[in-house]
Coordinates of C-alpha atoms and ligand atoms in Angstrom, one line a residue:
M1 CA -20.7 -13.5 -15.5
G2 CA -19.7 -10.3 -15.9
R3 CA -16.9 -8.4 -17.3
T4 CA -14.9 -7.8 -13.9
G5 CA -16.3 -11.2 -12.4
L6 CA -14.3 -12.3 -15.8
L7 CA -11.1 -11.1 -15.1
T8 CA -11.3 -11.3 -11.7
L9 CA -11.4 -15.1 -12.7
V10 CA -8.6 -14.8 -15.6
C11 CA -6.5 -12.6 -12.9
S12 CA -7.2 -15.7 -10.2
V13 CA -6.3 -18.3 -12.5
L14 CA -2.9 -16.0 -13.7
A15 CA -1.7 -15.8 -10.1
L16 CA -1.7 -18.7 -9.5
L17 CA 1.6 -18.7 -12.1
S18 CA 2.3 -15.4 -10.6
V19 CA 1.5 -13.4 -13.8
C20 CA -1.5 -11.9 -12.4
L21 CA -0.3 -8.5 -14.9
V22 CA -4.4 -6.9 -15.4
R23 CA -6.6 -5.8 -11.8
A24 CA -10.0 -5.3 -13.0
E25 CA -11.3 -2.2 -12.0
D26 CA -13.0 -1.8 -8.5
A27 CA -16.7 -3.1 -8.6
Y28 CA -19.7 -0.4 -8.7
K29 CA -22.4 -1.5 -7.1
Y30 CA -25.9 0.3 -7.6
Y31 CA -29.2 0.5 -5.2
T32 CA -31.9 2.4 -4.5
W33 CA -33.5 1.9 -1.1
T34 CA -36.9 3.4 -0.4
V35 CA -37.7 3.8 2.5
T36 CA -41.5 3.5 3.8
Y37 CA -44.0 2.3 6.9
G38 CA -45.4 -0.7 6.4
T39 CA -47.6 -3.2 9.1
R40 CA -45.8 -7.0 11.2
S41 CA -46.3 -8.4 13.6
P42 CA -42.9 -10.2 15.3
L43 CA -44.4 -10.9 18.0
G44 CA -48.0 -11.9 17.5
I45 CA -48.7 -8.0 17.8
P46 CA -49.5 -6.1 14.6
R47 CA -48.0 -2.9 14.7
Q48 CA -46.2 -0.3 12.2
V49 CA -42.6 -1.2 11.3
I50 CA -40.3 0.2 8.7
L51 CA -40.1 -0.5 6.1
I52 CA -37.0 -0.5 2.9
N53 CA -37.8 -1.5 -0.2
G54 CA -41.4 -3.3 1.0
Q55 CA -38.7 -5.7 3.6
F56 CA -38.4 -6.0 7.0
P57 CA -35.7 -6.7 8.2
G58 CA -34.1 -4.3 5.5
P59 CA -32.5 -5.9 1.7
R60 CA -28.6 -7.6 2.5
L61 CA -26.3 -6.1 1.3
D62 CA -23.9 -8.6 0.0
V63 CA -20.8 -6.9 -1.4
V64 CA -17.2 -8.3 -2.0
T65 CA -14.4 -6.0 -0.8
N66 CA -13.0 -3.6 -2.6
D67 CA -16.5 -3.1 -4.2
N68 CA -17.6 0.8 -4.3
I69 CA -20.9 0.9 -3.0
I70 CA -23.8 3.9 -4.7
L71 CA -26.8 2.9 -2.4
N72 CA -29.5 5.9 -3.2
L73 CA -31.4 7.0 0.0
V74 CA -35.5 7.6 -0.6
N75 CA -37.0 8.5 2.3
K76 CA -40.9 8.3 2.7
L77 CA -41.9 9.0 6.5
D78 CA -42.7 11.3 6.9
E79 CA -39.3 12.0 9.9
P80 CA -35.8 13.0 8.6
F81 CA -33.9 10.0 8.4
L82 CA -30.6 7.8 8.1
L83 CA -29.0 5.2 8.3
T84 CA -25.2 4.8 9.0
W85 CA -23.1 0.4 8.5
N86 CA -22.1 -0.2 11.6
G87 CA -18.2 -1.5 11.5
I88 CA -17.9 -0.6 7.6
K89 CA -14.6 1.5 8.6
Q90 CA -15.6 4.3 5.4
R91 CA -11.1 4.7 5.1
K92 CA -11.1 8.8 4.6
N93 CA -14.6 9.1 4.6
S94 CA -16.4 10.0 7.6
W95 CA -19.3 11.4 5.2
Q96 CA -20.2 8.6 4.2
D97 CA -20.7 7.0 7.7
G98 CA -24.4 8.3 8.1
V99 CA -24.4 10.1 11.8
L100 CA -25.4 13.4 13.2
G101 CA -22.3 14.1 13.8
T102 CA -21.3 14.2 9.7
N103 CA -24.6 14.1 7.6
C104 CA -28.2 16.3 7.7
P105 CA -30.9 13.6 8.3
I106 CA -32.8 12.8 4.7
P107 CA -35.4 14.9 5.0
S108 CA -39.1 13.3 4.6
N109 CA -40.3 12.8 0.7
S110 CA -36.2 13.1 0.0
N111 CA -33.0 11.1 -1.3
Y112 CA -29.4 10.6 -0.4
T113 CA -26.6 8.6 -1.7
Y114 CA -24.4 7.5 -0.3
K115 CA -21.2 6.8 -1.8
F116 CA -17.9 4.2 -0.8
Q117 CA -16.0 2.0 -1.1
V118 CA -16.0 -1.9 1.4
K119 CA -12.3 -1.4 2.0
D120 CA -10.1 -3.8 3.9
Q121 CA -12.5 -5.9 5.6
I122 CA -13.7 -9.3 5.6
G123 CA -17.0 -10.1 7.7
T124 CA -19.9 -9.7 9.4
Y125 CA -22.1 -6.7 9.1
S126 CA -24.4 -5.1 9.5
Y127 CA -26.7 -1.4 8.9
F128 CA -29.3 0.7 10.5
P129 CA -31.2 3.8 10.9
S130 CA -29.3 6.4 13.7
T131 CA -31.9 8.9 14.3
Q132 CA -34.9 8.7 15.6
L133 CA -34.5 5.8 17.4
H134 CA -36.5 4.4 14.2
K135 CA -33.9 1.5 14.9
A136 CA -37.0 0.7 17.4
S137 CA -39.1 -0.3 14.1
G138 CA -36.5 -2.0 11.6
G139 CA -34.6 -0.6 9.2
F140 CA -31.9 -2.7 9.4
G141 CA -30.4 -5.1 7.5
G142 CA -27.3 -7.7 7.2
L143 CA -24.5 -6.5 5.7
N144 CA -22.0 -8.4 4.6
V145 CA -18.2 -8.0 3.0
Y146 CA -17.3 -11.5 0.5
H147 CA -13.8 -12.1 -0.1
R148 CA -11.9 -11.0 -3.9
S149 CA -10.9 -15.0 -5.2
V150 CA -8.0 -13.5 -5.3
I151 CA -7.6 -13.3 -1.7
S152 CA -7.8 -16.4 0.4
I153 CA -9.7 -17.4 3.9
P154 CA -8.6 -19.5 6.3
Y155 CA -11.5 -22.0 6.3
A156 CA -13.2 -23.8 3.2
N157 CA -16.4 -21.9 1.1
P158 CA -19.0 -23.1 3.2
D159 CA -22.0 -24.6 1.4
D160 CA -24.6 -22.0 2.1
D161 CA -24.2 -18.3 4.0
F162 CA -27.6 -17.4 6.7
T163 CA -27.8 -13.9 8.2
L164 CA -29.1 -14.2 10.8
L165 CA -30.3 -10.6 13.3
I166 CA -31.3 -11.3 16.8
G167 CA -33.0 -8.5 18.5
D168 CA -35.3 -7.6 21.7
W169 CA -38.0 -6.0 19.8
Y170 CA -40.9 -4.2 21.5
N171 CA -44.7 -4.1 20.5
S172 CA -44.5 -0.3 20.8
D173 CA -43.9 2.0 17.5
H174 CA -40.0 3.9 17.5
K175 CA -42.1 7.1 18.0
K176 CA -44.0 6.0 21.6
L177 CA -41.1 5.0 23.0
R178 CA -39.3 8.2 22.5
Q179 CA -40.9 10.0 23.4
T180 CA -40.9 8.3 27.0
L181 CA -37.1 8.5 26.8
D182 CA -38.7 12.3 25.7
S183 CA -39.9 13.2 29.1
G184 CA -36.6 11.4 30.5
R185 CA -37.7 8.4 31.6
S186 CA -35.5 5.1 30.8
L187 CA -36.9 2.0 28.6
A188 CA -39.0 -0.9 29.9
F189 CA -37.5 -4.6 29.2
P190 CA -38.4 -4.9 26.1
D191 CA -41.5 -7.7 26.0
G192 CA -40.1 -9.8 23.3
L193 CA -36.8 -11.6 21.5
V194 CA -36.7 -11.1 17.4
I195 CA -35.2 -13.4 14.9
N196 CA -34.8 -12.3 12.1
G197 CA -38.0 -10.5 12.2
Q198 CA -40.1 -13.4 12.8
A199 CA -41.0 -15.5 14.9
H200 CA -40.6 -18.4 13.4
T201 CA -37.8 -19.3 11.2
T202 CA -36.3 -22.6 9.7
F203 CA -32.4 -23.0 8.2
N204 CA -31.9 -25.6 5.6
G205 CA -29.0 -27.7 5.2
D206 CA -28.2 -30.9 4.2
Q207 CA -26.6 -33.9 6.4
G208 CA -23.6 -33.3 5.9
K209 CA -22.6 -30.2 4.8
T210 CA -21.3 -27.2 6.8
Y211 CA -23.3 -24.0 7.1
M212 CA -22.4 -20.1 7.9
F213 CA -24.1 -18.0 10.7
R214 CA -23.5 -14.4 10.9
I215 CA -25.0 -13.7 13.4
S216 CA -25.4 -9.9 15.4
N217 CA -27.8 -8.7 18.1
V218 CA -29.7 -5.3 15.7
G219 CA -31.4 -4.7 19.3
L220 CA -31.8 -2.3 21.6
S221 CA -30.7 -2.4 24.6
T222 CA -29.6 -6.4 25.4
S223 CA -27.3 -8.5 25.0
I224 CA -27.9 -12.3 23.8
N225 CA -26.2 -16.0 24.4
F226 CA -26.7 -17.9 21.0
R227 CA -27.2 -21.9 20.7
I228 CA -28.1 -24.2 18.3
Q229 CA -29.0 -27.2 19.6
G230 CA -26.6 -30.6 19.3
H231 CA -24.9 -28.3 17.3
N232 CA -20.9 -26.9 18.5
L233 CA -20.3 -23.0 16.5
K234 CA -16.9 -23.1 15.5
L235 CA -16.0 -19.1 15.5
V236 CA -14.2 -18.7 12.3
E237 CA -14.0 -14.1 12.9
V238 CA -15.4 -11.4 14.9
E239 CA -16.0 -8.6 12.3
G240 CA -13.7 -8.4 10.1
S241 CA -11.0 -10.5 12.3
H242 CA -10.8 -14.3 11.0
T243 CA -9.7 -15.7 14.8
I244 CA -8.5 -19.1 15.9
Q245 CA -11.3 -21.0 15.3
N246 CA -11.7 -22.9 18.7
L247 CA -15.1 -24.5 19.0
Y248 CA -18.6 -23.2 21.5
D249 CA -21.2 -24.8 22.7
S250 CA -23.4 -21.3 23.2
L251 CA -21.8 -17.6 22.6
D252 CA -22.1 -14.4 23.2
V253 CA -23.7 -11.6 21.6
H254 CA -23.6 -8.1 22.8
V255 CA -25.2 -4.7 21.6
G256 CA -24.4 -4.0 17.6
Q257 CA -22.0 -7.3 17.6
S258 CA -22.1 -9.8 14.8
V259 CA -19.9 -13.2 15.7
T260 CA -19.3 -15.6 12.4
V261 CA -19.8 -19.0 13.2
L262 CA -19.3 -22.4 11.2
V263 CA -21.5 -25.5 11.4
T264 CA -21.8 -28.8 10.2
L265 CA -24.2 -30.9 10.4
N266 CA -22.6 -33.9 11.9
Q267 CA -26.4 -35.1 13.2
P268 CA -28.7 -37.6 12.9
P269 CA -31.3 -36.8 9.9
K270 CA -34.2 -33.9 12.7
D271 CA -35.2 -30.6 13.1
Y272 CA -32.8 -28.5 16.0
Y273 CA -34.3 -26.1 18.4
I274 CA -32.0 -22.3 16.6
V275 CA -32.4 -20.9 20.5
A276 CA -30.9 -17.1 20.9
S277 CA -32.0 -16.0 24.7
T278 CA -31.5 -11.8 26.8
R279 CA -28.4 -12.5 29.1
F280 CA -27.8 -11.4 32.6
T281 CA -30.9 -9.9 32.2
R282 CA -34.0 -10.8 35.7
K283 CA -36.5 -12.3 33.2
V284 CA -35.2 -14.3 30.4
L285 CA -36.2 -13.1 27.0
T286 CA -36.2 -16.5 24.3
A287 CA -36.6 -17.0 20.6
T288 CA -36.1 -19.8 18.5
A289 CA -35.4 -21.0 14.4
V290 CA -35.4 -24.2 13.1
L291 CA -32.2 -26.2 11.9
H292 CA -33.4 -28.1 9.4
Y293 CA -31.6 -31.6 7.6
T294 CA -33.1 -31.6 4.4
N295 CA -33.4 -35.7 4.9
S296 CA -35.2 -35.2 8.4
R297 CA -37.6 -37.3 9.7
S298 CA -39.1 -35.9 12.7
P299 CA -39.7 -32.2 13.7
A300 CA -37.1 -30.6 16.7
S301 CA -38.5 -31.9 19.5
G302 CA -36.6 -32.2 23.2
P303 CA -36.0 -29.8 25.6
L304 CA -33.9 -26.2 24.4
P305 CA -30.1 -26.4 25.1
P306 CA -29.9 -24.1 27.9
A307 CA -27.9 -20.8 28.5
P308 CA -24.1 -20.9 29.9
A309 CA -25.9 -20.2 33.7
N310 CA -22.6 -18.3 35.0
Q311 CA -23.7 -14.6 34.3
F312 CA -20.3 -11.8 34.0
H313 CA -17.1 -14.1 34.7
W314 CA -17.8 -16.7 32.2
S315 CA -18.6 -14.3 29.3
M316 CA -15.4 -12.6 30.0
K317 CA -14.0 -15.9 30.1
Q318 CA -15.2 -16.4 26.5
A319 CA -14.1 -12.8 25.4
R320 CA -10.5 -13.7 26.1
T321 CA -10.6 -17.3 24.6
F322 CA -11.8 -14.6 21.2
R323 CA -8.6 -14.7 19.6
W324 CA -6.4 -13.3 16.2
N325 CA -5.9 -16.2 14.7
L326 CA -2.1 -14.3 14.0
T327 CA -1.0 -16.3 10.2
A328 CA -4.6 -16.0 8.2
N329 CA -4.4 -14.2 6.3
A330 CA -6.6 -11.4 6.2
A331 CA -7.4 -7.5 6.7
R332 CA -5.8 -5.6 9.0
P333 CA -5.9 -2.4 10.2
N334 CA -3.7 -0.4 8.5
P335 CA -0.4 -1.2 8.3
Q336 CA -1.4 -4.4 6.4
G337 CA 0.0 -7.9 7.0
S338 CA 2.5 -9.0 10.8
F339 CA 1.7 -5.6 13.4
H340 CA 2.9 -5.6 15.9
Y341 CA 0.5 -3.7 18.1
G342 CA 1.5 -4.7 21.1
K343 CA 4.9 -3.4 20.3
I344 CA 3.7 0.9 19.4
T345 CA 4.1 2.8 23.2
P346 CA 0.0 5.1 22.6
T347 CA 0.1 8.5 23.1
K348 CA -2.4 8.9 24.9
T349 CA -4.9 7.0 27.0
I350 CA -8.5 8.2 27.5
V351 CA -10.8 6.9 29.7
L352 CA -13.2 6.7 29.3
A353 CA -16.7 6.4 32.6
N354 CA -20.7 6.3 31.9
S355 CA -23.0 7.2 34.6
E356 CA -26.9 7.2 34.7
A357 CA -28.0 11.5 34.8
L358 CA -31.0 13.5 36.5
I359 CA -30.8 16.7 34.7
N360 CA -33.6 19.5 35.0
G361 CA -34.6 16.6 36.6
K362 CA -35.0 13.7 33.3
Q363 CA -33.2 11.3 32.9
R364 CA -29.6 11.5 31.0
Y365 CA -26.9 9.5 31.1
A366 CA -23.3 10.8 30.6
V367 CA -19.2 10.3 29.5
N368 CA -17.5 11.3 32.1
K369 CA -20.0 13.6 33.5
V370 CA -20.7 15.7 29.4
S371 CA -24.2 14.2 28.4
Y372 CA -23.6 14.6 24.2
V373 CA -26.5 15.9 22.2
N374 CA -27.1 16.9 18.7
P375 CA -26.7 20.1 18.0
D376 CA -28.3 21.8 14.8
T377 CA -25.7 21.2 12.7
P378 CA -23.7 18.4 11.9
L379 CA -19.4 18.8 13.7
K380 CA -17.4 17.9 10.3
L381 CA -20.3 20.7 8.4
A382 CA -18.7 23.2 10.8
D383 CA -15.5 22.0 9.9
V384 CA -15.5 22.4 6.4
Y385 CA -17.5 26.0 6.3
N386 CA -15.2 26.9 9.7
I387 CA -18.3 26.8 11.3
P388 CA -18.2 28.8 15.2
G389 CA -19.6 27.6 18.1
V390 CA -20.9 24.4 17.0
Y391 CA -19.0 22.1 19.6
S392 CA -15.4 22.8 21.2
V393 CA -12.7 20.3 22.2
D394 CA -12.3 21.0 25.3
S395 CA -15.6 20.0 26.3
I396 CA -14.8 17.2 27.6
Q397 CA -12.7 15.9 29.9
S398 CA -10.2 12.6 27.9
V399 CA -10.0 11.4 32.0
P400 CA -12.4 11.2 34.9
A401 CA -11.8 14.2 36.6
T402 CA -10.9 13.1 40.3
N403 CA -14.3 15.1 41.4
N404 CA -16.1 12.5 41.6
G405 CA -19.8 14.0 42.8
A406 CA -19.4 16.7 39.9
A407 CA -22.5 17.3 38.5
A408 CA -23.4 16.1 34.8
T409 CA -24.3 18.4 31.9
I410 CA -24.7 18.6 28.7
A411 CA -22.8 19.2 25.1
T412 CA -22.3 18.4 22.3
S413 CA -18.5 16.7 22.9
V414 CA -15.6 16.4 20.6
I415 CA -12.5 14.5 21.8
P416 CA -9.9 15.9 19.9
S417 CA -6.5 14.1 18.4
S418 CA -3.8 13.9 15.2
L419 CA -3.7 11.6 13.0
H420 CA -1.8 8.7 13.2
D421 CA -2.1 8.9 17.3
F422 CA -1.7 5.0 18.2
I423 CA -4.1 5.7 21.3
E424 CA -5.4 3.6 24.4
V425 CA -8.8 3.7 25.9
V426 CA -10.2 2.4 28.4
F427 CA -13.9 2.1 29.8
Q428 CA -14.5 2.2 32.6
N429 CA -18.1 1.1 34.0
D430 CA -19.0 1.6 38.0
E431 CA -22.9 0.7 36.6
N432 CA -24.3 -2.3 37.0
A433 CA -25.2 -2.3 34.8
M434 CA -23.7 -3.8 31.5
Q435 CA -22.1 -1.6 29.0
S436 CA -21.8 -1.7 24.8
W437 CA -19.0 0.3 22.8
H438 CA -18.6 1.7 19.6
L439 CA -16.6 3.4 17.0
D440 CA -17.5 4.2 14.1
G441 CA -14.4 4.4 11.0
Y442 CA -12.4 1.6 12.6
D443 CA -11.8 -1.2 14.2
F444 CA -9.9 -1.6 17.2
W445 CA -7.9 -4.1 19.6
V446 CA -9.3 -5.8 22.5
V447 CA -6.8 -5.8 24.4
G448 CA -8.2 -6.7 28.2
Y449 CA -11.7 -7.0 30.4
G450 CA -11.3 -7.2 34.6
K451 CA -13.4 -6.6 36.9
G452 CA -13.1 -3.0 39.9
Q453 CA -11.2 0.2 38.5
W454 CA -8.8 -0.1 35.9
N455 CA -5.6 1.5 36.8
P456 CA -2.3 1.3 34.8
D457 CA -1.0 -1.4 36.8
K458 CA -3.3 -3.6 34.8
R459 CA -1.9 -3.1 32.1
R460 CA -0.1 -6.6 33.1
T461 CA -3.1 -8.7 32.5
Y462 CA -3.9 -6.7 28.1
N463 CA -2.9 -9.6 25.6
L464 CA -0.1 -7.4 24.2
V465 CA 0.5 -10.9 21.4
D466 CA -3.0 -11.9 19.6
A467 CA -6.4 -9.9 20.2
L468 CA -8.8 -9.0 18.3
T469 CA -9.6 -6.1 15.8
R470 CA -13.4 -5.5 16.3
H471 CA -15.6 -2.3 15.9
T472 CA -17.6 -2.8 18.9
A473 CA -16.8 -4.0 22.6
Q474 CA -18.4 -4.9 25.7
V475 CA -17.9 -3.3 29.2
Y476 CA -19.6 -5.9 32.1
P477 CA -20.9 -3.8 35.2
K478 CA -18.4 -2.9 38.3
S479 CA -15.7 -3.5 35.2
W480 CA -13.8 -1.8 32.7
T481 CA -12.5 -3.3 28.9
S482 CA -9.3 -1.1 27.6
I483 CA -8.9 -0.6 23.7
L484 CA -5.8 0.5 21.5
V485 CA -6.5 2.2 18.7
S486 CA -4.7 3.4 15.6
L487 CA -5.7 6.6 14.5
D488 CA -5.3 6.6 10.4
N489 CA -8.1 7.4 9.5
Q490 CA -9.0 10.5 9.6
G491 CA -12.6 12.2 10.2
M492 CA -14.8 12.7 12.5
W493 CA -16.1 9.5 14.3
N494 CA -19.5 8.3 16.3
M495 CA -17.5 7.4 19.9
R496 CA -21.0 5.5 21.0
S497 CA -22.7 3.9 23.6
A498 CA -24.4 0.8 21.3
I499 CA -27.8 -0.2 24.0
W500 CA -29.7 2.2 21.9
G501 CA -32.0 4.3 24.3
R502 CA -28.1 5.6 26.5
Q503 CA -27.4 6.5 23.3
Y504 CA -30.7 8.3 22.4
L505 CA -29.8 10.7 26.1
G506 CA -26.7 11.3 25.5
Q507 CA -23.9 8.0 26.4
Q508 CA -21.6 9.4 23.2
L509 CA -19.6 11.7 21.8
Y510 CA -17.5 12.1 18.8
L511 CA -13.0 11.4 18.3
R512 CA -11.9 14.0 16.1
V513 CA -9.2 13.1 14.5
W514 CA -7.6 15.7 12.7
S515 CA -3.9 16.6 11.2
A516 CA -3.7 20.6 10.2
Q517 CA -2.6 19.2 6.5
R518 CA -5.8 19.8 4.2
S519 CA -5.0 16.8 1.3
F520 CA -6.8 13.6 -0.2
T521 CA -4.4 11.2 0.8
S522 CA -5.8 12.2 4.0
E523 CA -9.7 12.7 3.9
Y524 CA -11.8 13.4 0.6
D525 CA -13.8 15.8 0.4
I526 CA -17.5 17.2 1.6
P527 CA -19.4 14.6 -1.1
S528 CA -20.5 17.4 -4.1
N529 CA -24.5 15.8 -3.1
V530 CA -23.6 17.3 0.3
L531 CA -27.0 17.6 1.8
L532 CA -26.9 20.9 4.5
C533 CA -29.2 21.9 7.2
G534 CA -28.7 24.1 10.5
K535 CA -26.0 26.6 10.2
A536 CA -24.3 25.0 7.0
L537 CA -27.1 26.2 4.9
A538 CA -25.4 30.2 4.5
H539 CA -23.5 28.3 2.8
R540 CA -25.3 26.5 -0.6
P541 CA -23.1 27.0 -3.0
Ligands
NAG1 C1 -30.9 12.2 -5.5 O1 -31.8 11.6 -6.1 C2 -31.2 11.6 -7.8 C3 -31.2 10.4 -8.4 O2 -32.7 9.9 -8.6 C4 -29.9 12.0 -7.8 O3 -29.0 13.1 -8.9 C5 -29.1 13.4 -6.9 O4 -28.2 12.8 -6.4 C6 -29.9 12.1 -5.2 N1 -29.9 13.4 -4.1 C7 -29.1 13.2 -3.1 C8 -28.6 14.0 -2.8 O5 -28.0 12.8 -2.9
NAG2 C1 -5.0 -20.2 11.4 O1 -5.0 -19.7 9.5 C2 -4.6 -20.5 9.0 C3 -4.0 -20.4 7.4 O2 -5.2 -20.4 7.1 C4 -5.1 -22.1 8.9 O3 -4.7 -23.0 8.3 C5 -5.2 -22.5 10.0 O4 -6.4 -23.7 10.7 C6 -5.2 -20.9 11.1 N1 -5.5 -22.0 12.7 C7 -5.7 -21.9 14.1 C8 -6.2 -22.2 15.1 O5 -7.7 -21.0 13.5

């Protein structure tokens, strides 16, 4: 046991006596990750993939809440590279978010050391490459935040815990797929669905014991349904929210999202199919793995458990059953503890409508008729060095234009807001395609899903009592989803489609959470090892 571990143990014993006077320094964890190309055959056909320390998927990052992560990322690819930490809140520290609005990409044969603390969140997350469509080749992995022993969680510690990274997959590599998007076409339907980068994975467990399954949709574009033959899934956590522990036969997990379930091995000793299949697609892609009872006497057999028959309606209804356990002691958005989000009047409503657009003859995607382009200088560096001309805060309207016929334009769109605002954001999806929206730097309350056009009357349908908080919310076709966000984290935050081709072709923007006062208590200083690029190069010390 390390020094910190020992102190934590002493602390938790003393905590029982309420006399815990010593507190361990928050631990530091050091990593060196080297990114290279390799060859793997997730669908049986060899192709180039992106490895981290020789692994595909990348190494699982297991951390404890309050840990400080010092992670040196060494890029040995032939292209600039960046990783983003999906759902890690990076409090006061958008410098470490790893997207092009906050960070210069790490040049080929160079490195960058991320330094961040994982705070006020416990749960299942993931990381993945944020630029150049690298995500289509791998470089992603599980990021599990465990509780400190002094913090209780609302379920017994499972006997073991499994990380399942599930996503659609192409036999073409990211350069080929990128060419398709760059030439102004959208991506074709994926070639398959993969669990942990493999066609066959087995998870072993003892009969009678309970196991945690941490499921993340790391794919590019398709929602999935997850189920285990003969077993119930007890939902315990969604992106940092401890939920009411309902039992489900199957769960929908949309692109960019994570859920954590407990599964008790309470069936006769044999092997059972673990199944993921694509949702809302004409052709259904299916991936299987095996849950193996250690005393099993027969292989998995029988028909695969079916996906839910009903499509969007079922899924929206299920989403409404994901609720906060209000009595569970857990990390919550600030202020900590019982936070009555439903009693706060939003300072502002932002309505974001997604659309397809043809711009200069090329396929693009837009938000409120603006299709985002990355500038050569990160927005965050433009702010700190007062570099003009990188972006403007009037580049996008915070509600869709009333003139629906207006043509979409290209811009580096930023929505301005103030630290401590409390905002309502409505995602309006008038398209026939499923959407999944993510916001960096925050978790937000998902208060409502509905069909058709949102209007202020829909607020009457909101869950203002026990909606859960998460970092990625799905929006059904011809429907809307509403979220409430407490803007307590200063910085420049990416709001993007998790549908990766849409994100790449412009369905994203930045939310600038700003206060005129510059102080270390609301935002950390520019890191000493910051990478510079674009117009920021002139500011090299
Ligand atoms: C690159 O790695 C070295 C250590 O190998 C480290 O000292 C340096 O700070 C890293 N560069 C950046 C930009 O973080
Ligand atoms: C909520 O959390 C409490 C406290 O940990 C737990 O005892 C209870 O079973 C949970 N309630 C539900 C409905 O999941």
